[in-house]
C-alpha positions in Angstrom: -56.2 -39.0 -105.2 -58.3 -42.1 -105.7 -56.0 -43.3 -108.5 -52.9 -42.5 -106.4 -54.3 -44.6 -103.5 -55.2 -47.4 -105.8 -51.7 -47.5 -107.4 -49.5 -46.7 -104.4 -51.3 -47.8 -101.2 -49.0 -50.1 -99.2 -46.0 -49.3 -101.4 -45.3 -45.7 -100.2 -46.9 -43.4 -97.7 -49.6 -41.2 -99.2 -49.3 -37.7 -97.9 -51.9 -35.2 -99.1 -51.4 -31.4 -99.0 -54.6 -30.0 -97.5 -53.5 -26.6 -96.1 -55.5 -23.5 -96.8 -56.0 -20.2 -95.0 -59.4 -21.5 -93.6 -59.2 -24.1 -90.9 -62.7 -25.5 -91.8 -61.6 -26.0 -95.4 -58.4 -27.6 -94.3 -60.2 -30.0 -92.0 -62.8 -30.9 -94.7 -60.0 -31.6 -97.2 -58.2 -33.8 -94.7 -61.3 -35.7 -93.9 -61.8 -36.4 -97.6 -58.2 -37.5 -97.9 -58.7 -39.9 -95.0 -61.9 -41.3 -96.6 -60.0 -41.9 -99.8 -57.2 -43.8 -98.0 -54.4 -41.2 -97.5 -51.9 -42.0 -94.7 -51.2 -38.4 -93.6 -52.1 -34.8 -94.3 -49.7 -31.9 -94.9 -50.9 -28.6 -93.5 -49.1 -25.4 -94.5 -48.8 -22.3 -92.5 -51.8 -20.0 -93.3 -50.7 -17.8 -96.2 -51.6 -14.2 -96.8 -51.7 -13.6 -93.0 -49.0 -13.3 -90.4 -50.1 -15.2 -87.4 -48.2 -15.0 -84.2 -46.4 -18.0 -82.9 -49.3 -18.6 -80.5 -51.7 -18.3 -83.4 -49.7 -20.9 -85.4 -49.8 -23.3 -82.5 -53.5 -22.8 -82.1 -54.1 -23.3 -85.8 -52.2 -26.5 -86.1 -53.4 -27.9 -82.8 -57.1 -27.2 -83.8 -56.6 -29.0 -87.1 -54.7 -32.0 -85.6 -57.5 -32.4 -83.0 -60.2 -32.6 -85.7 -58.4 -34.8 -88.2 -57.9 -38.5 -87.8 -54.9 -38.6 -90.1 -51.4 -38.1 -89.0 -50.9 -34.3 -89.5 -47.6 -33.0 -90.7 -46.9 -29.3 -90.5 -45.1 -27.3 -93.1 -44.0 -23.9 -91.9 -42.6 -21.3 -94.3 -40.5 -18.4 -93.2 -41.9 -15.0 -94.2 -40.6 -13.5 -97.4 -37.3 -11.7 -97.0 -38.4 -8.6 -98.9 -40.4 -5.8 -97.2 
């Protein structure tokens, strides 16, 4: 990430994928990305679990409140197979 920021900062937005199943880890990764100069964080829907819609809102809201970067959310539909 450090090299990417050095080479690309100011030329293109630097968006760093920081999503994990653990909100604390996601927040820590986003904070590190911010310290290194990223412009935004990309947080994915928690994988391996099936949160409710309310749970997703809570998850993303909690992370966005703790992170000083712009937080983009990436939601993935569940697999189509049983």
